[in-house]
């Protein structure tokens, strides 16, 4: 609906359902104003021309021509946003800290690693993704993104039988694991299987030394301000938001 025509909806009194339907059609399609005749409008909404004339009169106009002229005047007024104070908005205290943590992460996300990921995305077609707990949500996010790009991408987590992975591992070329700690046993178990069947392993973990990082062909380490992953797992940090930013940047670079 064009906000410039929205006032018309409040002018009519006792509009019938058919009359309101005609008025709503014009407010939702402002490009029709001046480009549609009363007969064409009546046919489009399955009403009579008399219905449209009654609508115009209820809105306070003598006829369809005067109604359309008024609509044109409303549409000629350029919509604007009320002027705001020139002072910069006050940002949350932690905003700059989150940005700093993202920049800190890029000490480890080198151009070489980003290029490796881009090559995998361009050369491989089938991806198996795995995550446990909160990490599953981000593995699922990346899965959906890969599917949109036309890749074969399957997501699994601890709730799925181990046999699902064993039965399907050979069908996939790349194993992508998301694990904040890099020590979750279910994730390590799948990574070992993936390595044994020749899949390329990509891992997203925190930057501290961990087992999954050592198994990965491509490891993306993220700065994590939590002192200890187990103790701070329920806390809110920049780790997850930076993880999404990193994933999107990698996909954008690979497809740009």
XYZ file of C-alpha atoms in Angstrom:
256
model
C 0.000 0.000 0.000
C 1.292 3.482 -0.891
C 1.261 5.570 2.292
C 0.289 8.627 0.256
C -3.058 7.016 -0.600
C -3.644 5.468 2.804
C -5.684 8.454 3.997
C -8.414 7.511 1.508
C -9.190 4.407 3.530
C -10.191 6.568 6.486
C -12.439 8.955 4.518
C -15.209 6.615 3.476
C -18.109 5.944 5.779
C -20.345 2.908 5.550
C -18.468 1.405 2.616
C -19.789 -1.896 1.369
C -17.399 -4.818 1.044
C -17.301 -4.387 -2.739
C -16.589 -0.634 -2.472
C -13.806 -1.195 0.041
C -12.296 -3.860 -2.224
C -12.095 -1.372 -5.098
C -10.525 1.316 -2.902
C -7.985 -1.108 -1.422
C -7.031 -2.239 -4.933
C -6.067 1.291 -5.949
C -4.137 2.018 -2.763
C -2.192 -1.214 -3.221
C -1.506 -0.510 -6.929
C -0.874 3.260 -7.219
C 0.533 2.871 -10.742
C -3.041 2.223 -11.906
C -4.073 5.763 -10.965
C -4.624 7.653 -14.218
C -3.949 4.510 -16.265
C -7.210 2.629 -15.737
C -10.741 3.540 -16.737
C -13.769 3.137 -14.524
C -14.924 0.237 -16.693
C -11.525 -1.526 -16.518
C -11.443 -1.077 -12.745
C -14.954 -2.505 -12.449
C -13.983 -5.545 -14.507
C -10.778 -6.077 -12.505
C -12.692 -6.239 -9.200
C -15.873 -7.877 -10.561
C -18.130 -4.991 -9.601
C -20.395 -2.631 -11.562
C -19.397 0.871 -12.624
C -22.286 2.078 -10.446
C -20.512 0.610 -7.410
C -17.417 2.652 -8.201
C -19.459 5.824 -8.669
C -21.111 5.300 -5.268
C -17.653 4.818 -3.767
C -16.465 8.135 -5.216
C -19.503 9.945 -3.823
C -19.069 8.433 -0.357
C -15.478 9.707 -0.409
C -16.772 13.209 -1.181
C -16.106 13.420 -4.920
C -18.549 14.227 -7.707
C -17.364 11.311 -9.833
C -14.538 9.061 -10.923
C -12.575 11.801 -12.711
C -12.437 14.018 -9.628
C -11.488 11.034 -7.485
C -8.587 10.130 -9.805
C -7.441 13.769 -9.911
C -7.307 13.805 -6.109
C -5.308 10.564 -6.082
C -2.809 12.081 -8.521
C -2.373 15.054 -6.219
C -1.687 12.768 -3.280
C 0.848 10.778 -5.280
C 2.629 13.929 -6.442
C 3.607 14.652 -2.845
C 7.018 13.057 -2.419
C 7.047 10.968 0.749
C 9.734 11.972 3.175
C 11.159 10.912 6.468
C 11.000 13.419 9.254
C 14.321 15.129 9.830
C 16.328 13.566 12.588
C 18.734 15.199 14.931
C 22.224 15.376 13.430
C 23.888 13.843 16.456
C 25.049 10.253 16.021
C 22.927 7.619 17.775
C 24.293 6.351 21.036
C 25.605 2.839 20.515
C 25.519 0.121 23.166
C 28.730 -0.118 25.156
C 29.428 -3.618 23.838
C 28.918 -2.719 20.161
C 32.513 -1.707 19.566
C 33.697 -4.740 21.528
C 31.756 -7.082 19.234
C 33.287 -5.383 16.193
C 36.755 -5.628 17.738
C 36.254 -9.338 18.383
C 35.247 -9.872 14.743
C 38.371 -8.061 13.606
C 40.393 -10.115 16.074
C 39.059 -13.278 14.451
C 40.558 -12.229 11.137
C 44.040 -12.652 12.518
C 43.394 -16.346 11.836
C 40.974 -16.188 8.898
C 43.667 -15.683 6.293
C 43.218 -15.071 2.593
C 44.641 -18.528 1.933
C 41.938 -20.192 4.058
C 39.202 -18.131 2.475
C 40.480 -19.135 -0.946
C 40.519 -22.797 0.083
C 36.870 -22.542 1.108
C 35.991 -20.756 -2.127
C 37.679 -23.509 -4.157
C 35.718 -26.195 -2.309
C 32.464 -24.384 -2.939
C 33.207 -24.026 -6.637
C 34.600 -27.520 -7.207
C 32.520 -29.735 -4.917
C 28.817 -30.452 -5.104
C 27.938 -32.500 -1.996
C 28.364 -31.367 1.614
C 27.583 -33.098 4.920
C 27.240 -30.700 7.881
C 27.237 -31.588 11.555
C 26.759 -29.659 14.775
C 25.677 -30.337 18.347
C 23.775 -28.091 20.756
C 23.823 -24.425 19.717
C 26.322 -25.292 17.002
C 23.615 -27.293 15.222
C 21.690 -24.060 14.577
C 24.648 -22.547 12.757
C 25.394 -25.738 10.853
C 21.761 -25.704 9.744
C 22.062 -22.051 8.687
C 25.053 -22.863 6.492
C 23.249 -25.936 5.120
C 20.328 -23.801 3.945
C 22.699 -21.312 2.339
C 24.473 -24.082 0.432
C 21.154 -25.511 -0.732
C 20.119 -22.103 -2.059
C 23.359 -22.087 -4.046
C 22.302 -25.355 -5.645
C 24.598 -27.631 -3.660
C 23.624 -31.004 -2.219
C 23.831 -30.314 1.514
C 22.665 -32.534 4.383
C 22.545 -31.579 8.075
C 22.843 -34.007 10.971
C 23.185 -33.791 14.755
C 23.427 -35.912 17.906
C 19.735 -36.755 17.675
C 20.364 -38.741 14.506
C 21.605 -42.305 14.505
C 25.327 -42.799 13.911
C 24.348 -45.168 11.126
C 22.890 -42.271 9.147
C 26.356 -40.852 8.764
C 28.002 -44.239 8.232
C 25.530 -45.077 5.483
C 25.851 -41.761 3.679
C 29.425 -40.600 4.240
C 30.741 -42.042 0.980
C 28.173 -40.021 -0.986
C 29.502 -36.659 0.216
C 32.723 -34.861 -0.692
C 33.039 -32.295 2.103
C 32.369 -32.624 5.829
C 31.696 -29.313 7.584
C 31.689 -29.393 11.378
C 30.643 -26.559 13.675
C 31.826 -26.976 17.263
C 32.601 -24.104 19.578
C 34.885 -26.212 21.776
C 36.226 -28.498 19.073
C 36.059 -31.300 21.644
C 32.474 -32.572 21.373
C 32.829 -36.336 21.085
C 29.910 -36.823 18.663
C 31.497 -34.296 16.296
C 34.954 -35.865 16.579
C 33.498 -39.297 15.890
C 31.968 -38.104 12.604
C 35.131 -36.233 11.673
C 37.203 -39.396 12.069
C 34.828 -41.318 9.810
C 34.891 -38.493 7.257
C 38.679 -38.521 7.222
C 38.774 -42.309 6.760
C 36.507 -42.182 3.704
C 38.468 -39.345 2.112
C 36.146 -36.399 2.700
C 37.628 -32.906 2.980
C 37.049 -31.601 6.510
C 36.163 -27.966 7.205
C 35.829 -26.943 10.859
C 34.550 -23.850 12.636
C 35.704 -23.680 16.284
C 36.975 -21.243 18.888
C 40.591 -20.196 18.471
C 42.005 -22.184 21.390
C 43.832 -25.426 20.575
C 41.385 -28.297 20.119
C 41.188 -31.785 18.638
C 38.823 -30.969 15.772
C 41.080 -28.182 14.542
C 43.954 -30.663 14.260
C 41.827 -33.007 12.132
C 40.534 -30.344 9.726
C 41.885 -29.665 6.257
C 40.524 -26.130 6.532
C 40.067 -24.703 10.024
C 38.371 -21.400 10.784
C 39.246 -20.255 14.293
C 37.033 -17.609 15.894
C 37.979 -15.345 18.747
C 35.960 -16.242 21.840
C 35.986 -13.918 24.829
C 34.550 -16.619 27.099
C 37.220 -17.758 29.536
C 36.206 -21.420 29.431
C 33.816 -22.860 26.860
C 32.092 -25.294 29.247
C 31.527 -22.732 32.007
C 30.447 -19.978 29.625
C 28.339 -21.987 27.162
C 25.097 -20.454 28.409
C 26.467 -16.914 28.393
C 25.947 -14.401 25.602
C 29.140 -13.504 23.767
C 30.101 -12.317 20.294
C 31.128 -15.838 19.222
C 27.838 -16.855 17.586
C 27.142 -13.536 15.872
C 30.702 -13.424 14.541
C 30.295 -16.997 13.315
C 27.327 -15.986 11.146
C 29.210 -12.945 9.840
C 32.165 -15.139 8.931
C 29.989 -17.709 7.146
C 28.269 -15.034 5.095
C 31.560 -13.404 4.150
C 33.019 -16.741 3.026
C 29.955 -17.487 0.903
C 29.958 -14.006 -0.591
C 33.624 -14.213 -1.522
C 33.178 -17.683 -3.016
C 30.208 -16.703 -5.161
C 31.093 -13.100 -5.974
